[in-house]
Amino acid sequence: MASRIEDYGMIGDCETAALVSRMGSIDWLCFPRFDSPACFASLLGTDENGHWSITPRLPVLDVRRAYVEDTLVLETEFVTEGGRAAIFDFMPPRDGSSNLVRIIEGRQGEVEFDIDLVMRFDYGRSVPWVTHDPSGRLTAVAGPDRLTLQSPVDLKGEDFHSKGSVVVSEGQRIAFTLTHSPSHEPVPVAQDPEAALQQTVLFWQEFVSRCPSVNSYTETVKRSLITLKAMTYLPTGGIVASVTTSLPEALGGPRNWDYRYCWLRDATMTLMAFMDLGYLDEAAAWREWLMRAVAGTPEQMQIMYGVGGERHLPEWEVDWLAGYEGSQPVRVGNAAAGQFQLDVYGEVADALAQARRHGLPPHPRSASLAGVLLPFLEKVWREPDEGIWEVRSGRAHFTHSKVMAWVAFDRASRLAEEFGGEAEAVRRWRQVADEIHADVCRNGYDEELGSFVQSYGSKVLDASLLQIPLVGFLPPDDPRVVSTVEAIERRLVRDGLVLRYETEVADDGLPSGEGAFLVCSFWLCDALVLLGRYADAKRFYEKLVGLCNDVGLLSEEYDPVAGRMLGNFPQAFSHIGLISTALNLARIEGPAEERSLPVEGP
């Protein structure tokens, strides 16, 4: 059985990523891209679906692990009766080939490690043809894919596993390099593992060196920043929501989704986190990805795309995988790509406005993009949609969706006014914004509950309503905002964490029950900051930081009763929350206030 979600660390090269367990097993890896079929898929099945373990033979007395300072190089130290040894796991920046390097280092006495390499392509289904050559190189081929292992240890074939063992003594270092390449091309030249380690450390430390101080939260912010960078597809600038698929939102249930794609909403919030920390190059790369991805008619704009901007993301079930702890089905692709979600228009408009605020020059196609998207949005904002939570029970008039439609017209009118747009455009977009604002206040607020509600006419509360003051729809001291925050605290906070909504009350097309969606708790922290409740916000934030695993990573959700992480891992949304709320607490005027302020000229 796979390890607990929180027992994994992530390594990656800004094109793909792997999950490494505390006991030294790589249980998830997709080559060559985040969304490629996995070659190690035991995370969602069994060892026979692919993994690579390097584990001490004697019982492990203690495990300590951490990332090498300011890097994505994972160091795991094992203590046994025979001694101490560590494994360094990392993926060096691409030099034309995709590599995963593992270096064993002896530190005290002797430690014997057992090695079990199980290569399976196509999400654990395809058993490759494995060959050995006299140099010790092992090659596995299945169809278009090839894995090549450079190993100083002689591995023997046994029941379609490649197995071996090695003893390391104090001061000894033994390195393994696994390389992916197309099977029809020559085998890539092997990298020098030690040189690759130095190169990888320098790459990450240079990136992190630009991170400003965020008071006592600096180290937390740095780790989240590295995590978000690792989920950025370097060739295009696209940002994935997570590096995994089908880790369940409720153990044993069907709420299992593929998050290895670029949601405009998630990526936009990641962009804002980058900009808030001064990482404008990453922001500019994402904006270029956006302009390419959404090119075309506004009716065809999607809420999500592939890392290269691909539109066709059909959802299908991997029926040969048992699922994480029996959570089925395992899904690849995401049917939400075909949903209509109004809020993404507001997210994109807000991101482009914030880019101007942070000093990015206007994009040559920004004006023309607004010129086609806004007239389309003007026609459709009154229609129901599937909303931010991508319900599968049918469309509704979600309050958050309407609020974000307001954001689109509000930001467009501000930009036009501040940067010399046509007076008619300013007037027109402001008129539509005012119309949406009145509609939301009339239909989205329930006087009896004293709260905004999930959708027009419903009695359901929703954590997305916390965005109302964060985006400037209403000021934080508006009585309706204050009462909505208090209602959410009463009804959606369970065991100290915030639920998205009450799944046992709201019909979202799936069985009820899930963990607390972590970004919602960060939104509550931000709202408390705006309401002047700094002490409450700080206590809440420190509780959330305490949910990070031992290497600073967060999943999508958390089960406070079982004390376990749930959902895909690590999750961009959660780490965006870690960064933004830290900035809000560390600054008098943080992103929560900045986002709702007028866009100022250069």
GROMACS .gro file of N, CA, C and O in nm, residues 111-167:
model
  228
  111VAL      N    1   2.563   0.070   0.617
  111VAL     CA    2   2.420   0.051   0.597
  111VAL      C    3   2.401  -0.023   0.464
  111VAL      O    4   2.454   0.020   0.361
  112GLU      N    5   2.329  -0.133   0.468
  112GLU     CA    6   2.299  -0.206   0.345
  112GLU      C    7   2.160  -0.166   0.296
  112GLU      O    8   2.063  -0.164   0.372
  113PHE      N    9   2.153  -0.134   0.167
  113PHE     CA   10   2.028  -0.095   0.105
  113PHE      C   11   1.982  -0.202   0.006
  113PHE      O   12   2.064  -0.255  -0.072
  114ASP      N   13   1.852  -0.230   0.006
  114ASP     CA   14   1.791  -0.313  -0.097
  114ASP      C   15   1.732  -0.222  -0.204
  114ASP      O   16   1.668  -0.120  -0.172
  115ILE      N   17   1.752  -0.258  -0.328
  115ILE     CA   18   1.704  -0.178  -0.441
  115ILE      C   19   1.601  -0.260  -0.518
  115ILE      O   20   1.626  -0.377  -0.552
  116ASP      N   21   1.487  -0.199  -0.543
  116ASP     CA   22   1.382  -0.265  -0.621
  116ASP      C   23   1.329  -0.164  -0.723
  116ASP      O   24   1.264  -0.066  -0.686
  117LEU      N   25   1.360  -0.188  -0.849
  117LEU     CA   26   1.318  -0.099  -0.958
  117LEU      C   27   1.214  -0.171  -1.042
  117LEU      O   28   1.242  -0.275  -1.103
  118VAL      N   29   1.093  -0.116  -1.043
  118VAL     CA   30   0.982  -0.175  -1.119
  118VAL      C   31   0.936  -0.069  -1.219
  118VAL      O   32   0.870   0.028  -1.181
  119MET      N   33   0.971  -0.087  -1.345
  119MET     CA   34   0.935   0.012  -1.448
  119MET      C   35   0.812  -0.036  -1.522
  119MET      O   36   0.808  -0.148  -1.574
  120ARG      N   37   0.709   0.050  -1.525
  120ARG     CA   38   0.584   0.019  -1.593
  120ARG      C   39   0.534   0.145  -1.664
  120ARG      O   40   0.507   0.247  -1.599
  121PHE      N   41   0.524   0.138  -1.792
  121PHE     CA   42   0.474   0.252  -1.868
  121PHE      C   43   0.321   0.251  -1.872
  121PHE      O   44   0.257   0.153  -1.832
  122ASP      N   45   0.265   0.362  -1.922
  122ASP     CA   46   0.120   0.371  -1.945
  122ASP      C   47   0.041   0.350  -1.816
  122ASP      O   48  -0.047   0.267  -1.808
  123TYR      N   49   0.076   0.429  -1.711
  123TYR     CA   50   0.007   0.424  -1.583
  123TYR      C   51   0.010   0.284  -1.522
  123TYR      O   52  -0.090   0.233  -1.472
  124GLY      N   53   0.128   0.223  -1.528
  124GLY     CA   54   0.147   0.097  -1.458
  124GLY      C   55   0.100  -0.026  -1.530
  124GLY      O   56   0.101  -0.135  -1.473
  125ARG      N   57   0.060  -0.013  -1.658
  125ARG     CA   58   0.005  -0.129  -1.729
  125ARG      C   59   0.108  -0.200  -1.815
  125ARG      O   60   0.108  -0.323  -1.822
  126SER      N   61   0.195  -0.125  -1.881
  126SER     CA   62   0.285  -0.184  -1.982
  126SER      C   63   0.418  -0.226  -1.921
  126SER      O   64   0.491  -0.143  -1.867
  127VAL      N   65   0.448  -0.355  -1.931
  127VAL     CA   66   0.576  -0.408  -1.884
  127VAL      C   67   0.678  -0.393  -1.997
  127VAL      O   68   0.657  -0.446  -2.106
  128PRO      N   69   0.787  -0.320  -1.975
  128PRO     CA   70   0.883  -0.297  -2.083
  128PRO      C   71   0.977  -0.416  -2.104
  128PRO      O   72   0.988  -0.506  -2.020
  129TRP      N   73   1.046  -0.411  -2.217
  129TRP     CA   74   1.152  -0.506  -2.245
  129TRP      C   75   1.280  -0.450  -2.185
  129TRP      O   76   1.323  -0.340  -2.219
  130VAL      N   77   1.341  -0.524  -2.092
  130VAL     CA   78   1.457  -0.475  -2.018
  130VAL      C   79   1.582  -0.550  -2.062
  130VAL      O   80   1.582  -0.673  -2.071
  131THR      N   81   1.686  -0.474  -2.090
  131THR     CA   82   1.815  -0.532  -2.129
  131THR      C   83   1.927  -0.472  -2.045
  131THR      O   84   1.914  -0.360  -1.993
  132HIS      N   85   2.037  -0.548  -2.031
  132HIS     CA   86   2.156  -0.501  -1.962
  132HIS      C   87   2.272  -0.504  -2.060
  132HIS      O   88   2.282  -0.595  -2.142
  133ASP      N   89   2.360  -0.404  -2.051
  133ASP     CA   90   2.480  -0.410  -2.133
  133ASP      C   91   2.603  -0.425  -2.043
  133ASP      O   92   2.594  -0.411  -1.921
  134PRO      N   93   2.719  -0.455  -2.100
  134PRO     CA   94   2.838  -0.483  -2.018
  134PRO      C   95   2.880  -0.369  -1.926
  134PRO      O   96   2.945  -0.391  -1.824
  135SER      N   97   2.842  -0.244  -1.962
  135SER     CA   98   2.882  -0.130  -1.879
  135SER      C   99   2.799  -0.118  -1.753
  135SER      O  100   2.825  -0.032  -1.668
  136GLY      N  101   2.698  -0.203  -1.739
  136GLY     CA  102   2.610  -0.195  -1.623
  136GLY      C  103   2.484  -0.114  -1.650
  136GLY      O  104   2.399  -0.101  -1.562
  137ARG      N  105   2.474  -0.061  -1.771
  137ARG     CA  106   2.356   0.020  -1.805
  137ARG      C  107   2.236  -0.071  -1.828
  137ARG      O  108   2.245  -0.173  -1.895
  138LEU      N  109   2.121  -0.030  -1.772
  138LEU     CA  110   1.997  -0.105  -1.786
  138LEU      C  111   1.902  -0.020  -1.871
  138LEU      O  112   1.886   0.099  -1.846
  139THR      N  113   1.841  -0.084  -1.970
  139THR     CA  114   1.751  -0.012  -2.060
  139THR      C  115   1.616  -0.081  -2.065
  139THR      O  116   1.609  -0.204  -2.078
  140ALA      N  117   1.508  -0.003  -2.054
  140ALA     CA  118   1.372  -0.055  -2.059
  140ALA      C  119   1.296   0.017  -2.169
  140ALA      O  120   1.293   0.141  -2.171
  141VAL      N  121   1.236  -0.059  -2.261
  141VAL     CA  122   1.165  -0.001  -2.376
  141VAL      C  123   1.025  -0.059  -2.384
  141VAL      O  124   1.006  -0.179  -2.370
  142ALA      N  125   0.927   0.030  -2.407
  142ALA     CA  126   0.790  -0.012  -2.437
  142ALA      C  127   0.730   0.093  -2.530
  142ALA      O  128   0.709   0.207  -2.488
  143GLY      N  129   0.709   0.056  -2.655
  143GLY     CA  130   0.652   0.150  -2.751
  143GLY      C  131   0.739   0.273  -2.768
  143GLY      O  132   0.859   0.262  -2.796
  144PRO      N  133   0.684   0.393  -2.747
  144PRO     CA  134   0.761   0.515  -2.773
  144PRO      C  135   0.856   0.554  -2.661
  144PRO      O  136   0.936   0.646  -2.678
  145ASP      N  137   0.850   0.485  -2.547
  145ASP     CA  138   0.924   0.529  -2.428
  145ASP      C  139   1.044   0.440  -2.399
  145ASP      O  140   1.041   0.319  -2.420
  146ARG      N  141   1.146   0.505  -2.344
  146ARG     CA  142   1.265   0.430  -2.299
  146ARG      C  143   1.314   0.492  -2.169
  146ARG      O  144   1.322   0.614  -2.154
  147LEU      N  145   1.345   0.407  -2.073
  147LEU     CA  146   1.414   0.447  -1.951
  147LEU      C  147   1.550   0.380  -1.949
  147LEU      O  148   1.564   0.262  -1.982
  148THR      N  149   1.652   0.459  -1.912
  148THR     CA  150   1.788   0.408  -1.904
  148THR      C  151   1.842   0.435  -1.765
  148THR      O  152   1.837   0.549  -1.717
  149LEU      N  153   1.891   0.332  -1.699
  149LEU     CA  154   1.947   0.347  -1.565
  149LEU      C  155   2.098   0.330  -1.569
  149LEU      O  156   2.148   0.225  -1.614
  150GLN      N  157   2.169   0.432  -1.525
  150GLN     CA  158   2.313   0.423  -1.503
  150GLN      C  159   2.334   0.384  -1.357
  150GLN      O  160   2.298   0.459  -1.267
  151SER      N  161   2.387   0.264  -1.336
  151SER     CA  162   2.396   0.211  -1.200
  151SER      C  163   2.530   0.144  -1.176
  151SER      O  164   2.573   0.061  -1.258
  152PRO      N  165   2.595   0.175  -1.064
  152PRO     CA  166   2.718   0.103  -1.028
  152PRO      C  167   2.689  -0.031  -0.962
  152PRO      O  168   2.781  -0.109  -0.934
  153VAL      N  169   2.559  -0.057  -0.938
  153VAL     CA  170   2.518  -0.180  -0.872
  153VAL      C  171   2.456  -0.273  -0.975
  153VAL      O  172   2.374  -0.232  -1.057
  154ASP      N  173   2.496  -0.397  -0.971
  154ASP     CA  174   2.444  -0.496  -1.066
  154ASP      C  175   2.303  -0.537  -1.023
  154ASP      O  176   2.283  -0.596  -0.917
  155LEU      N  177   2.204  -0.501  -1.104
  155LEU     CA  178   2.066  -0.536  -1.076
  155LEU      C  179   2.026  -0.658  -1.157
  155LEU      O  180   2.055  -0.667  -1.276
  156LYS      N  181   1.959  -0.752  -1.094
  156LYS     CA  182   1.917  -0.875  -1.159
  156LYS      C  183   1.766  -0.876  -1.182
  156LYS      O  184   1.690  -0.827  -1.100
  157GLY      N  185   1.726  -0.932  -1.295
  157GLY     CA  186   1.584  -0.945  -1.323
  157GLY      C  187   1.520  -1.055  -1.240
  157GLY      O  188   1.574  -1.165  -1.230
  158GLU      N  189   1.404  -1.024  -1.180
  158GLU     CA  190   1.334  -1.122  -1.097
  158GLU      C  191   1.185  -1.089  -1.098
  158GLU      O  192   1.144  -0.988  -1.040
  159ASP      N  193   1.105  -1.171  -1.166
  159ASP     CA  194   0.960  -1.149  -1.174
  159ASP      C  195   0.927  -1.009  -1.224
  159ASP      O  196   0.841  -0.940  -1.169
  160PHE      N  197   0.997  -0.968  -1.328
  160PHE     CA  198   0.977  -0.838  -1.391
  160PHE      C  199   1.013  -0.721  -1.299
  160PHE      O  200   0.968  -0.608  -1.319
  161HIS      N  201   1.095  -0.747  -1.198
  161HIS     CA  202   1.156  -0.644  -1.115
  161HIS      C  203   1.306  -0.646  -1.144
  161HIS      O  204   1.361  -0.750  -1.182
  162SER      N  205   1.373  -0.534  -1.123
  162SER     CA  206   1.519  -0.528  -1.128
  162SER      C  207   1.566  -0.505  -0.985
  162SER      O  208   1.540  -0.399  -0.926
  163LYS      N  209   1.636  -0.605  -0.930
  163LYS     CA  210   1.668  -0.602  -0.788
  163LYS      C  211   1.818  -0.612  -0.763
  163LYS      O  212   1.892  -0.671  -0.843
  164GLY      N  213   1.859  -0.557  -0.649
  164GLY     CA  214   1.999  -0.566  -0.610
  164GLY      C  215   2.015  -0.511  -0.470
  164GLY      O  216   1.918  -0.472  -0.404
  165SER      N  217   2.138  -0.507  -0.422
  165SER     CA  218   2.167  -0.450  -0.290
  165SER      C  219   2.305  -0.388  -0.293
  165SER      O  220   2.388  -0.421  -0.378
  166VAL      N  221   2.328  -0.297  -0.198
  166VAL     CA  222   2.458  -0.229  -0.191
  166VAL      C  223   2.482  -0.188  -0.046
  166VAL      O  224   2.389  -0.153   0.026
  167VAL      N  225   2.608  -0.197  -0.005
  167VAL     CA  226   2.650  -0.154   0.129
  167VAL      C  227   2.729  -0.025   0.116
  167VAL      O  228   2.822  -0.015   0.033
   0.00000   0.00000   0.00000
